[in-house]
CSV table of C-alpha atoms in Angstrom, one decimal:
chain,number,residue,atom,x,y,z
A,8,MET,CA,97.5,47.4,102.6
A,9,VAL,CA,94.0,48.7,103.0
A,10,VAL,CA,95.0,50.4,106.3
A,11,GLU,CA,97.7,52.2,104.5
A,12,ASP,CA,95.9,53.3,101.7
A,13,THR,CA,93.1,54.8,104.2
A,14,CYS,CA,96.0,56.7,106.2
A,15,ILE,CA,97.3,58.1,102.8
A,16,MET,CA,94.1,59.2,101.7
A,17,HIS,CA,93.3,61.0,105.3
A,18,GLN,CA,96.7,62.6,104.9
A,19,LEU,CA,96.1,63.9,101.5
A,20,ASP,CA,92.5,65.1,102.6
A,21,ARG,CA,94.2,67.2,105.4
A,22,GLU,CA,96.6,68.6,103.2
A,23,LEU,CA,94.1,69.6,100.6
A,24,GLU,CA,92.2,71.1,103.4
A,25,MET,CA,95.1,73.1,104.8
A,26,GLU,CA,95.8,74.4,101.2
A,27,LEU,CA,92.3,75.5,100.7
A,28,ASN,CA,92.3,77.3,104.0
A,29,ILE,CA,95.6,79.2,103.1
A,30,ASP,CA,94.1,80.1,99.7
A,31,LEU,CA,91.1,81.4,101.3
A,32,ALA,CA,92.9,83.4,104.0
A,33,MET,CA,95.3,84.9,101.2
A,34,GLU,CA,92.1,86.0,99.1
A,35,CYS,CA,90.3,87.5,102.1
A,36,ALA,CA,92.9,89.1,103.9
A,37,PRO,CA,94.1,91.6,101.4
A,38,ILE,CA,90.7,92.9,100.4
A,39,GLY,CA,90.4,95.0,103.4
A,40,HIS,CA,93.4,96.8,102.6
A,41,THR,CA,92.5,97.0,98.9
A,42,VAL,CA,89.2,98.8,100.2
A,43,LYS,CA,91.2,101.2,102.4
A,44,ALA,CA,93.4,102.3,99.6
A,45,ALA,CA,90.5,102.6,97.4
A,46,LEU,CA,88.9,104.7,99.8
A,47,ARG,CA,91.6,106.8,100.7
A,48,ARG,CA,92.5,107.7,96.7
A,49,ALA,CA,88.7,108.5,96.1
A,50,TYR,CA,88.6,110.7,99.2
A,51,SER,CA,91.6,112.6,98.1
A,52,GLU,CA,89.9,113.2,94.8
A,53,SER,CA,86.6,114.2,96.3
A,54,ARG,CA,84.8,111.2,95.1
A,55,VAL,CA,83.4,109.9,98.4
A,56,ILE,CA,79.9,110.7,99.8
A,57,VAL,CA,79.9,110.0,103.3
A,58,GLY,CA,76.8,109.3,105.6
A,59,LEU,CA,73.7,107.6,105.0
A,60,SER,CA,71.4,110.5,104.3
A,61,ALA,CA,73.9,112.1,102.0
A,62,ALA,CA,74.3,108.9,100.3
A,63,ILE,CA,70.5,108.4,99.7
A,64,ASN,CA,70.3,112.2,98.5
A,65,VAL,CA,73.0,111.7,95.9
A,66,LEU,CA,71.7,108.3,94.6
A,67,SER,CA,68.1,109.6,94.3
A,68,LYS,CA,69.6,112.3,91.9
A,69,SER,CA,72.1,110.4,89.9
A,70,PRO,CA,72.7,106.7,90.7
A,71,GLU,CA,74.6,106.1,87.5
A,72,GLY,CA,77.5,108.1,88.9
A,73,SER,CA,78.2,105.8,91.8
A,74,LEU,CA,80.6,102.8,91.8
A,75,PHE,CA,80.7,101.4,95.1
A,76,CYS,CA,78.5,101.6,98.1
A,77,LEU,CA,80.2,100.6,101.4
A,78,MET,CA,78.1,99.8,104.1
A,79,ALA,CA,79.0,98.6,107.8
A,80,VAL,CA,77.3,96.0,109.7
A,81,PRO,CA,74.4,97.4,111.3
A,82,LYS,CA,74.1,97.7,115.2
A,83,ASP,CA,71.2,96.1,116.8
A,84,GLY,CA,68.3,98.0,118.2
A,85,ASP,CA,68.1,101.0,115.7
A,86,SER,CA,65.3,99.8,113.5
A,87,ALA,CA,64.9,102.9,111.4
A,88,THR,CA,68.5,103.0,110.4
A,89,HIS,CA,68.3,99.5,109.6
A,90,MET,CA,65.4,99.9,107.3
A,91,HIS,CA,67.2,102.6,105.4
A,92,GLU,CA,70.2,100.7,104.9
A,93,VAL,CA,68.1,97.6,103.7
A,94,LEU,CA,66.5,100.0,101.2
A,95,LEU,CA,69.9,101.7,100.2
A,96,GLU,CA,71.2,98.1,99.5
A,97,ALA,CA,68.3,97.1,97.3
A,98,PHE,CA,68.4,100.4,95.4
A,99,CYS,CA,72.1,99.8,94.8
A,100,TYR,CA,71.8,96.3,93.6
A,101,GLU,CA,68.9,97.6,91.1
A,102,ASN,CA,71.1,100.3,89.5
A,103,ASP,CA,74.2,98.0,89.3
A,104,ILE,CA,76.2,99.6,92.1
A,105,TYR,CA,78.5,97.3,93.8
A,106,VAL,CA,77.8,97.0,97.6
A,107,ILE,CA,80.8,96.2,100.0
A,108,LYS,CA,79.8,95.3,103.3
A,109,VAL,CA,82.4,96.1,106.1
A,110,ASP,CA,83.0,94.7,109.7
A,111,ASP,CA,83.0,98.2,111.5
A,112,ALA,CA,81.5,101.7,111.3
A,113,THR,CA,84.2,103.1,113.2
A,114,LYS,CA,87.2,101.8,111.2
A,115,LEU,CA,85.2,103.0,108.0
A,116,SER,CA,85.1,106.5,109.6
A,117,ARG,CA,88.5,106.7,110.5
A,118,ILE,CA,89.7,105.7,107.1
A,119,LEU,CA,87.6,108.4,105.8
A,120,GLY,CA,89.0,110.8,108.5
A,121,GLN,CA,85.6,111.4,110.0
A,122,GLU,CA,85.0,112.9,113.5
A,123,THR,CA,81.5,111.2,113.4
A,124,VAL,CA,80.8,107.6,112.9
A,125,GLU,CA,79.3,107.0,109.7
A,126,SER,CA,77.7,103.7,108.6
A,127,CYS,CA,78.1,104.1,105.0
A,128,CYS,CA,79.6,105.8,102.0
A,129,LEU,CA,79.4,106.0,98.1
A,130,VAL,CA,82.5,106.3,96.1
A,131,GLN,CA,81.6,108.2,92.7
A,132,LYS,CA,83.0,107.1,89.4
A,133,VAL,CA,85.6,108.9,87.3
A,134,TRP,CA,84.8,109.6,83.8
A,135,ASP,CA,87.3,110.1,81.0
A,136,SER,CA,85.9,113.3,79.4
A,137,ALA,CA,88.6,113.3,76.7
A,138,ASP,CA,87.1,110.5,75.0
A,139,SER,CA,83.8,111.0,73.2
A,140,ASP,CA,82.2,107.9,74.8
A,141,ASP,CA,82.8,109.1,78.3
A,142,GLU,CA,84.1,105.8,79.6
A,143,GLU,CA,84.7,105.2,83.4
A,144,GLN,CA,88.2,105.2,84.7
A,145,LEU,CA,89.1,102.7,87.6
A,146,THR,CA,92.1,102.7,89.8
A,147,LYS,CA,94.1,99.5,90.4
A,148,ALA,CA,92.3,99.2,93.7
A,149,GLU,CA,89.0,99.9,92.2
A,150,SER,CA,89.5,97.3,89.5
A,151,GLN,CA,90.5,94.6,92.1
A,152,LEU,CA,87.2,95.5,94.0
A,153,VAL,CA,85.2,95.3,90.9
A,154,ASP,CA,86.5,91.7,90.3
A,155,TYR,CA,85.8,90.9,94.1
A,156,CYS,CA,82.3,92.2,93.9
A,157,GLU,CA,81.6,90.5,90.5
A,158,ALA,CA,83.0,87.2,92.2
A,159,HIS,CA,80.4,87.5,94.8
A,160,TRP,CA,77.4,89.2,93.0
A,161,ASP,CA,75.1,86.1,92.9
A,162,ALA,CA,76.1,84.7,96.3
A,163,PRO,CA,73.0,84.6,98.8
A,164,LYS,CA,75.1,86.2,101.5
A,165,HIS,CA,77.7,88.6,100.7
A,166,PRO,CA,80.9,88.3,102.8
A,167,ILE,CA,81.9,91.1,105.2
A,168,VAL,CA,85.1,92.7,104.6
A,169,GLN,CA,87.5,92.8,107.5
A,170,LEU,CA,88.9,96.5,107.3
A,171,PRO,CA,92.2,97.0,108.5
A,172,ALA,CA,92.8,98.8,112.0
A,173,VAL,CA,93.5,102.6,111.6
């Protein structure tokens, strides 16, 4: 009887582990496509600032206008760029701008239609000026990304989003 109970418990543990892995895969897989959709839409609406220097310049003048800062995982060896990116990330957190880390600068650049490889971009907010309160408007993809960012806001290490191939 004890052996049967142990076998049943091991099988239940394996089934639960498989379900958790499937749920995790379903949660993580589409976020890259959501990032791509949000970037393409924002780019078509001229709301994307591409490049580290351009992003820093815009943020120094009006950080409240930015919604997301997308940053590619830095390459080893370029310490000056790495320091700029670390400072940019800290500035974004300080100003409640969502930071999304992506797996590859080349994929990020291709999604944005750039000929040069850029390691980061900003997505600017859209404001509803018809309303007297000037509320920000989010697309469906942007809303999903906000939910994703909020879920990981306090995590000690933020996940790296796998962008789809372009």
